[in-house]
Coordinates of C-alpha atoms in Angstrom, one line a residue:
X277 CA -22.4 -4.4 -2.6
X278 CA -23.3 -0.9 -1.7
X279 CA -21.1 0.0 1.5
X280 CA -22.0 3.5 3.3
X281 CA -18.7 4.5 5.1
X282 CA -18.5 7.9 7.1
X283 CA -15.5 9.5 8.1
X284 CA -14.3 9.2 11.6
X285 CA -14.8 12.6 13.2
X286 CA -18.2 13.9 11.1
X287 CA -20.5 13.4 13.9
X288 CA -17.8 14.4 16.5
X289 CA -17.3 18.0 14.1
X290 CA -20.4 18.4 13.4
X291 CA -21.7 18.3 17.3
X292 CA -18.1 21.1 17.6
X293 CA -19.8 23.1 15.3
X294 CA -23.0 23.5 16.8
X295 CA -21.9 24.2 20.2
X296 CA -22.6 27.3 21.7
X297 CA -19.2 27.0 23.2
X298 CA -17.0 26.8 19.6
X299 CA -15.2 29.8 19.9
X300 CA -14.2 30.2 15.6
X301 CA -18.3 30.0 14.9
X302 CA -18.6 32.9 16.7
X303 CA -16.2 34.8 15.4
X304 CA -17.9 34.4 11.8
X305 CA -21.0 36.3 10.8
X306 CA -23.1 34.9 7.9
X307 CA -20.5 32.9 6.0
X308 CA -21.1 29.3 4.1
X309 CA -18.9 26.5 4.2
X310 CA -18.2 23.0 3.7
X311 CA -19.1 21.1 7.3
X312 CA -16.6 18.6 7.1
X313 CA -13.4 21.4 6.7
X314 CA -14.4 22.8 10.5
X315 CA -14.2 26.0 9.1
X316 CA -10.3 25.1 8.8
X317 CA -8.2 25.2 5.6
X318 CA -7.1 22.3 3.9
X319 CA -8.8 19.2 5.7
X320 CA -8.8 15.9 4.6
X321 CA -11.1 13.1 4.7
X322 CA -10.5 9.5 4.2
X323 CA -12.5 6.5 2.2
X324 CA -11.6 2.7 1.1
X325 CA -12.4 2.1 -2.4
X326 CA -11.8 -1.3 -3.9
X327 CA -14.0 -3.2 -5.7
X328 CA -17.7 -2.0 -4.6
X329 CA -19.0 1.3 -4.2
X330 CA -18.5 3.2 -1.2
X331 CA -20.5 6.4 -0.4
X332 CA -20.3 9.2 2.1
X333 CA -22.3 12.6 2.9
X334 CA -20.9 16.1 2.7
X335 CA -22.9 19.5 4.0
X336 CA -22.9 22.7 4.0
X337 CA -22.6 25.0 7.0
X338 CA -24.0 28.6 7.9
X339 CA -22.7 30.6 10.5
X340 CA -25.5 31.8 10.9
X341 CA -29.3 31.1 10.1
X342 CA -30.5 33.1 7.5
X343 CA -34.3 34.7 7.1
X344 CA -34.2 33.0 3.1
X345 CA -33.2 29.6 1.5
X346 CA -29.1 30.0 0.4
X347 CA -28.2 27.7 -2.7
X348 CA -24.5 26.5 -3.4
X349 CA -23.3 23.8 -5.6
X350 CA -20.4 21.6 -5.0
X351 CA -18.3 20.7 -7.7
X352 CA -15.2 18.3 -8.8
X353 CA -12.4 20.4 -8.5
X354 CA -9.1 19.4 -10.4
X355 CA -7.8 22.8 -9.1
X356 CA -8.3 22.4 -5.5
X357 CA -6.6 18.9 -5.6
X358 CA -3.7 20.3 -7.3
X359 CA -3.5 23.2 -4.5
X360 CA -3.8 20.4 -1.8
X361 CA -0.8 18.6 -3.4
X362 CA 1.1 22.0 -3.6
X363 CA 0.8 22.8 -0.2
X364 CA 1.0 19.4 1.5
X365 CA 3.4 17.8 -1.0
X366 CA 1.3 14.7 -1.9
X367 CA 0.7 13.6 -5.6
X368 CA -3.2 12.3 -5.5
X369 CA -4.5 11.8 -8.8
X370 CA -8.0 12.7 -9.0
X371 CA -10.8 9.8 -9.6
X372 CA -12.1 10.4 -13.1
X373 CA -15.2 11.9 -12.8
X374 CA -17.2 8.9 -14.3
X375 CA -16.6 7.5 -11.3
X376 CA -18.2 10.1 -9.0
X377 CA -21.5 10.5 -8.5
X378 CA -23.3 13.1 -6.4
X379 CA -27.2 12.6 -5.3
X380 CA -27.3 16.5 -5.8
X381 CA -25.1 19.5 -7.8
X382 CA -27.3 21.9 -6.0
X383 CA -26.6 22.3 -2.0
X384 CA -29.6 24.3 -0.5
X385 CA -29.4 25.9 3.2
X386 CA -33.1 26.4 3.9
X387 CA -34.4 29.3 6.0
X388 CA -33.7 29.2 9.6
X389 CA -31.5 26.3 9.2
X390 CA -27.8 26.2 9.4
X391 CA -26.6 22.7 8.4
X392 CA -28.1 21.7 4.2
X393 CA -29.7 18.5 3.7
X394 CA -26.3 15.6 3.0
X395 CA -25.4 15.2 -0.2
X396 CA -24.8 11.7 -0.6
X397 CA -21.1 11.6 -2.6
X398 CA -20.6 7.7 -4.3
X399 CA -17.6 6.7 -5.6
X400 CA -17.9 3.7 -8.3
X401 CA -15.6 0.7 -7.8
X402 CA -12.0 1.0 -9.0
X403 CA -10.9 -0.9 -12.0
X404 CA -8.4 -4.0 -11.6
X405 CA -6.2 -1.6 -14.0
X406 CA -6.4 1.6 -11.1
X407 CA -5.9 -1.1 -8.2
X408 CA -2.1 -2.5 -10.3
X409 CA -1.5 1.1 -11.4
X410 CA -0.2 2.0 -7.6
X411 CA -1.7 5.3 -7.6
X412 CA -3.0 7.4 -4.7
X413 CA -6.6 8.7 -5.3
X414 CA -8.9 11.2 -4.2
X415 CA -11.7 13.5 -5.1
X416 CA -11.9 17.3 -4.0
X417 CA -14.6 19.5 -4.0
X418 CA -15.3 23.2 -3.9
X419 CA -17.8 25.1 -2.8
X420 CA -19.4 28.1 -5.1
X421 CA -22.7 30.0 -5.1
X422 CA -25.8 29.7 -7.0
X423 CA -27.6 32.3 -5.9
X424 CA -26.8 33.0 -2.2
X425 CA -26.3 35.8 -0.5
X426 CA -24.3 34.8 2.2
X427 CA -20.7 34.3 1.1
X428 CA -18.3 31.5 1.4
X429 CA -15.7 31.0 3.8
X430 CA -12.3 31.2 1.8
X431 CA -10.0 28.3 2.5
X432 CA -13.3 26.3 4.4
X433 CA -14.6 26.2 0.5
X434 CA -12.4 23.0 -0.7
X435 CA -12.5 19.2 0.6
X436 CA -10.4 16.4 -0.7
X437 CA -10.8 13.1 0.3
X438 CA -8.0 10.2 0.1
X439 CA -9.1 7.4 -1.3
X440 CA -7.1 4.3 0.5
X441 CA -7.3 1.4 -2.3
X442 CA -8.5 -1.8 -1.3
X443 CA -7.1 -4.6 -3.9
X444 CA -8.1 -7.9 -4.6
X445 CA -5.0 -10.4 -6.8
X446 CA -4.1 -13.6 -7.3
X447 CA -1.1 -14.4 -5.9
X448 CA 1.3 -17.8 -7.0
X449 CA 2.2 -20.3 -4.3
X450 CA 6.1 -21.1 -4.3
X451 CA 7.8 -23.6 -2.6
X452 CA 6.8 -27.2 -1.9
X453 CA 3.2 -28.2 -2.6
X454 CA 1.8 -30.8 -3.3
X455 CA 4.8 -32.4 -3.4
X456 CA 6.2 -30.1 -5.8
X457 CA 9.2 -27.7 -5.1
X458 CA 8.7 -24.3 -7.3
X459 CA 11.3 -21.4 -6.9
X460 CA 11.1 -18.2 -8.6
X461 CA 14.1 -16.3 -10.5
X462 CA 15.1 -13.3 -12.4
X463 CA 18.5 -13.9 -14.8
X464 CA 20.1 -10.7 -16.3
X465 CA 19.7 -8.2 -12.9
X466 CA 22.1 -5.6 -14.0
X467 CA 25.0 -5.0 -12.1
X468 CA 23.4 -2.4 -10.0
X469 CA 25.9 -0.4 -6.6
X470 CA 23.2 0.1 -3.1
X471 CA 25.0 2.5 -0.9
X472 CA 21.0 1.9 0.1
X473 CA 18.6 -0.2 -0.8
X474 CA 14.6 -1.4 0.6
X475 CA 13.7 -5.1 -0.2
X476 CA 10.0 -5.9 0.7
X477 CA 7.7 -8.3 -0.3
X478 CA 4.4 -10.2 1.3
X479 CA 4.6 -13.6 2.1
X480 CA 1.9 -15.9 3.7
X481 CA 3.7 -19.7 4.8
X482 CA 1.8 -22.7 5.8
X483 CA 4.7 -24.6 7.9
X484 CA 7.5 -23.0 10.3
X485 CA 9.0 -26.7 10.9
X486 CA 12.3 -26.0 9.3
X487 CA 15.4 -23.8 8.7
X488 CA 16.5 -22.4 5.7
X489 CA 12.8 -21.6 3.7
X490 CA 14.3 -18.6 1.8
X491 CA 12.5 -15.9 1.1
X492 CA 15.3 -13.9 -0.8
X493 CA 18.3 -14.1 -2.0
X494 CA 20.6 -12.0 -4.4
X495 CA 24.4 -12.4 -4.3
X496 CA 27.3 -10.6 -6.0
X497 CA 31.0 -10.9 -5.2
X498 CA 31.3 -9.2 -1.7
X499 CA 27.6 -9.1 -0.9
X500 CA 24.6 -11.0 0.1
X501 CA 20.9 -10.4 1.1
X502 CA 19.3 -13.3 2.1
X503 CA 16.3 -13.7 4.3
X504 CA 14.8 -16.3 5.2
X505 CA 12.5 -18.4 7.7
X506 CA 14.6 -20.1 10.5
X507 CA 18.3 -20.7 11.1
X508 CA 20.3 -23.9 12.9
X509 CA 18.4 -23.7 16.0
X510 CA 15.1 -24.4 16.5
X511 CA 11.9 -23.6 16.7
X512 CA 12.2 -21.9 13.2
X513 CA 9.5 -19.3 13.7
X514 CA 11.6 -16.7 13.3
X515 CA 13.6 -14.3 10.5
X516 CA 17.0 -14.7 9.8
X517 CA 19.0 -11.9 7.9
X518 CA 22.2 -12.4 6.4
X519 CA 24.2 -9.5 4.9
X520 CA 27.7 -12.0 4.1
X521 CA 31.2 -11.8 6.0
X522 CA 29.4 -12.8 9.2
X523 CA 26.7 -10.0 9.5
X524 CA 23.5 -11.2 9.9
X525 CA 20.3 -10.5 12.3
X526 CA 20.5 -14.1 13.7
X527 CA 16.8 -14.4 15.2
X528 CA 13.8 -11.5 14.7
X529 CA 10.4 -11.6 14.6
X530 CA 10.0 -14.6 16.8
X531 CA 6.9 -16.1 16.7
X532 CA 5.7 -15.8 13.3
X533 CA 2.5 -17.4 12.5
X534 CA 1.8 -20.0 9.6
X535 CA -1.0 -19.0 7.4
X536 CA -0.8 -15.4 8.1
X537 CA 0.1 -12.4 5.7
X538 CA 2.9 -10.2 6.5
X539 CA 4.6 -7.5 4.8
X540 CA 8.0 -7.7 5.4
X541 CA 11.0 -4.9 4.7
X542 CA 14.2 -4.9 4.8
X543 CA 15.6 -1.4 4.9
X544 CA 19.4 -0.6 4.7
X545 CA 20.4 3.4 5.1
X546 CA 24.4 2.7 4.9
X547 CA 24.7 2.6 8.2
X548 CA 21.9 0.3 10.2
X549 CA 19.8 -2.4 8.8
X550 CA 16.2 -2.7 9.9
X551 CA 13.7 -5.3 9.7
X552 CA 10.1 -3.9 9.2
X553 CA 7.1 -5.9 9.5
X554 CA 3.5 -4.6 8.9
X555 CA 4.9 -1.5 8.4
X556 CA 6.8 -1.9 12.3
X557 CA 10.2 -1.4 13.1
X558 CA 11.0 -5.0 14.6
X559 CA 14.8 -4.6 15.6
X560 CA 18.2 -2.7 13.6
X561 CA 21.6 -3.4 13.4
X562 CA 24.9 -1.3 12.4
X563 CA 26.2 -4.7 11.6
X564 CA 26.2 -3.8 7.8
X565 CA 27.2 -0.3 8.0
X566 CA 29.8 1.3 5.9
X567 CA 29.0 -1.7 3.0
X568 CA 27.7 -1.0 -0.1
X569 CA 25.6 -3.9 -1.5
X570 CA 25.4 -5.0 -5.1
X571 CA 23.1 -6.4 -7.2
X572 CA 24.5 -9.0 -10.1
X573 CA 22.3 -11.6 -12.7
X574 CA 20.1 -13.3 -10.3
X575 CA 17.4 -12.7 -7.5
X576 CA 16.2 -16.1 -6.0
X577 CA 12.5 -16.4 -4.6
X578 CA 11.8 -19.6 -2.1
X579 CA 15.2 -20.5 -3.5
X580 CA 16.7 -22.4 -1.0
X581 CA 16.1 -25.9 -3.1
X582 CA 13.5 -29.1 -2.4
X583 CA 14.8 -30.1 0.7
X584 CA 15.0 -27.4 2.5
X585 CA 11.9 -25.3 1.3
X586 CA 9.7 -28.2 2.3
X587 CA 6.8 -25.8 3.1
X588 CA 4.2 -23.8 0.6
X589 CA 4.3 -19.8 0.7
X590 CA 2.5 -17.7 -1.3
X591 CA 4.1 -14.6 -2.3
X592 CA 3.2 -11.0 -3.5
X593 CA 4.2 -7.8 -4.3
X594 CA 8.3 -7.9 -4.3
X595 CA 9.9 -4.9 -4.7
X596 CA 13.9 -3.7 -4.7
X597 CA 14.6 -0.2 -4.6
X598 CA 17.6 1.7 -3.9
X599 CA 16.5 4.3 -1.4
X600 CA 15.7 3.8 2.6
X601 CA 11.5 4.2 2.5
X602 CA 9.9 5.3 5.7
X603 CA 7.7 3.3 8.1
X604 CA 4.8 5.4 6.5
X605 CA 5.8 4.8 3.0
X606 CA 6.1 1.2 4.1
X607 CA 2.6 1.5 5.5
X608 CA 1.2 3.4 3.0
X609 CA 2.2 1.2 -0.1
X610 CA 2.3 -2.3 1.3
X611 CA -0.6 -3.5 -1.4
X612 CA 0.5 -1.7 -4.7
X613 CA 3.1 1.1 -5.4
X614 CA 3.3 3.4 -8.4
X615 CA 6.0 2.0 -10.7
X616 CA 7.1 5.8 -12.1
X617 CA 8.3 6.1 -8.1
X618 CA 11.8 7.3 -8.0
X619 CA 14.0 4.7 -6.5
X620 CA 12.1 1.6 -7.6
X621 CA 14.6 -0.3 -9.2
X622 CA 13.1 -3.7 -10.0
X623 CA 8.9 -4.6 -8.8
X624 CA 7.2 -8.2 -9.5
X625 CA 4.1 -7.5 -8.5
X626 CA 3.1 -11.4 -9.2
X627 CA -0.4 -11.2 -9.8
X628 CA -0.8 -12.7 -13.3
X629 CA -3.3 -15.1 -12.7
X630 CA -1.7 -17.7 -14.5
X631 CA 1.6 -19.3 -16.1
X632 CA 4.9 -19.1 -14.6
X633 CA 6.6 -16.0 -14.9
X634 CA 5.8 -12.8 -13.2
X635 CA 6.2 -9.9 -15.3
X636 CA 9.0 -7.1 -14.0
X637 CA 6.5 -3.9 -13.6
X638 CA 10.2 -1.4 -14.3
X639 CA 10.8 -1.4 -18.0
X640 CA 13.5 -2.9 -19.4
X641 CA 13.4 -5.5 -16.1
X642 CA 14.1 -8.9 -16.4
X643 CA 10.6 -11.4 -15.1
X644 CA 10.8 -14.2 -12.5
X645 CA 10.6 -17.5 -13.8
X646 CA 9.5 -20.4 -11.8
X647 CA 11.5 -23.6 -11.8
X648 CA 11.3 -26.5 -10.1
X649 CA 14.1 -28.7 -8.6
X650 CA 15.9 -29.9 -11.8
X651 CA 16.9 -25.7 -12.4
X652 CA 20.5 -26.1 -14.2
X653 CA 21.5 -22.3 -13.1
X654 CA 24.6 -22.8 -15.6
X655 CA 22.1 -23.3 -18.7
X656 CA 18.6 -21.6 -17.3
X657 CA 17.0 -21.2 -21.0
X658 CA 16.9 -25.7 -20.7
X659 CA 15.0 -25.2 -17.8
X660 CA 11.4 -26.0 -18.3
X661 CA 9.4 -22.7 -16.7
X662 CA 6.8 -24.4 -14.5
X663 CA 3.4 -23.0 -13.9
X664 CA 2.2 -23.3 -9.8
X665 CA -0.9 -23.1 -8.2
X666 CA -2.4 -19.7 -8.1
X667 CA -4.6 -18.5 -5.5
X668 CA -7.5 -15.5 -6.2
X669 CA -9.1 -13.2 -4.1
X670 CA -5.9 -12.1 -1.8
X671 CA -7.2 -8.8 -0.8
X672 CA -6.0 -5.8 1.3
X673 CA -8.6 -5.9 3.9
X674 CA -8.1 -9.0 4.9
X675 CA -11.6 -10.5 3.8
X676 CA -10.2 -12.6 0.8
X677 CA -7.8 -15.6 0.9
X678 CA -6.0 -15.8 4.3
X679 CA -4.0 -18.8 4.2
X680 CA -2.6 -21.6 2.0
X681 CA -5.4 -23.5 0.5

């Protein structure tokens, strides 16, 4: 499916620029530039790319019209991408230019005119491989001459646009369905110290009509995180954090909906916890402060055993790190993360497909296994690894799989 997406703000520039009352297109004479930079250095554009093509139009601007045609060409430019990174301290990886498709290398401003025809710029759908890999794309252009006489406006003559990757997985459903209790778990966590730490994960639940549904749980001596849906008092549409020894956010994000995708974070910076949700600060506490947390054998995924996890949940992208990420990173990386990211200390991205263990995306990491009720946590390797029900098409703009099926 061909999707034609144009950045918000083109039409809005493009009417700036040909005001009479823009104040930095009279101050040039007779200089070429990309339309879409403003005439300003280092602008960038932005574009979803997922699974279908997605196309956009770039053009060239003169200052001033010009008594004989001007020719440019716009090409990929590796260079200008790494200058963008330099100077704005990103790390965009360039689309591979078999990927990139332009409906002309040749830009022509024609006579009397001061805008060039659009170049139509289509980007070819990104692999499953570049949707898991967690990278940020983008594509950057410059501007050169053919054989124009008019020259080009330095620092106007370079675009980039992010690309914002939409994914499409399969995600496994944990917890009871169908009559079946399945809990996910990693053995052999290495003893690991969090002065700090991030926990996040998706999660989509089809029934709030409990306490205790677990989420996630990891224990060591002197330390707990453990988050789950719903404490002693009801209704159990809410969070409840536990950090041990009596700390704990004892109701948040009240009013959670069944069959609805959130992200949710749990962000420790050694001195306040706070819950994120959707990339939004829901509440903090100093409860924890001044702890260090630890990590030791075993994280627990809809853990909480068969007769308290009585609802399905499907669940997606878990990550532990020990480092305090930002609402924007948060934000930014809710669907897929780059697993060479410092301070990514264990990710399941759980999108195999199939089978029952999700593969640990940091190398060296032990999987999650799923088990069901009869899990002997003394002798885990006779526990039979079940596989659950796996749902397709979970996407990141919200036009795939929305709820339990």
């Amino acid at each position: 499916m061909k999707i034609n997406k144009y950045l918000l703000g083109v039409v809005a520039a493009a009417a700036l620029l040909s005001s009479c009352n823009d104040r930095e297109l009279k101050e040039l004479t007779n200089q070429a530039y990309i339309a879409q930079t403003g005439t300003q250095a280092g602008r960038i554009g932005s574009l979803q790319l997922g699974d279908s093509e997605v196309s956009t139009d770039i053009n060239i601007r003169i200052s001033s019209p010009q008594t004989k045609d001007q020719t440019y060409a716009l090409e990929l430019s590796q260079e200008a991408l790494d200058e963008y990174n330099k100077l704005n301290g990103t790390a965009y990886t360039m689309l591979p230019a078999s990927q990139v498709a332009l409906s002309s290398s040749q830009v022509v401003v024609k006579a009397g005119a001061v805008f060039s025809e659009a170049v139509k710029v289509t980007l070819q759908p990104l692999t499953q491989e570049q949707m898991n890999l967690g990278k940020k794309y983008a594509v950057a252009f410059k501007l050169k001459s053919v054989d124009a006489s008019t020259p080009i406006l330095n620092g106007a003559d370079t675009y980039v646009y992010a690309i914002k990757t939409i994914t499409s997985a399969s995600a496994p459903i944990l917890g009871t369905y169908k009559g079946v209790y399945y809990r996910a778990i990693a053995r052999g966590i290495p003893a690991t110290d969090l002065e700090r730490f991030t926990v996040e994960m998706r999660v989509n639940i089809n029934g709030l009509d409990i306490n205790n549904q677990a989420i996630f749980g990891a224990w060591a001596p002197g330390s707990e995180i453990y988050m789950r849906f719903g404490d002693a008092t009801p209704p159990y549409n809410y969070l409840n954090i536990k950090f041990g020894d009596g700390g704990q956010i004892d109701r948040t994000f009240e009013g959670a909906k069944t069959n609805t995708w959130y992200h949710v974070a749990l962000v420790y910076d050694g001195a306040q916890a706070t819950l994120y949700v959707n990339g939004s600060k829901v509440i903090s506490t100093d409860k924890p402060a001044g702890r260090t947390f630890k990590l030791n054998d075993a994280i627990h995924v809809a853990g909480s055993g068969a007769a308290w996890f009585r609802n399905a949940c499907i669940f997606s992208e878990l990550r532990i790190w020990n480092t305090t990420r930002t609402p924007e990173q948060l934000k930014d990386n809710e669907y897929t993360v780059d697993p060479s990211t410092p301070g990514l200390l264990h990710y399941w991205k759980m999108n195999e497909g199939h089978g029952g263990t999700f593969a640990n995306s940091i190398a060296g990491g032990p999987a999650l296994n799923v088990y069901g009720a009869a899990y002997d946590e003394n002798n885990p390797a006779s526990s039979q690894i079940l596989t659950p029900t796996w749902v397709s098409n979970v996407r990141s703009d919200g036009t795939g799989t929305v709820k339990v099926p």
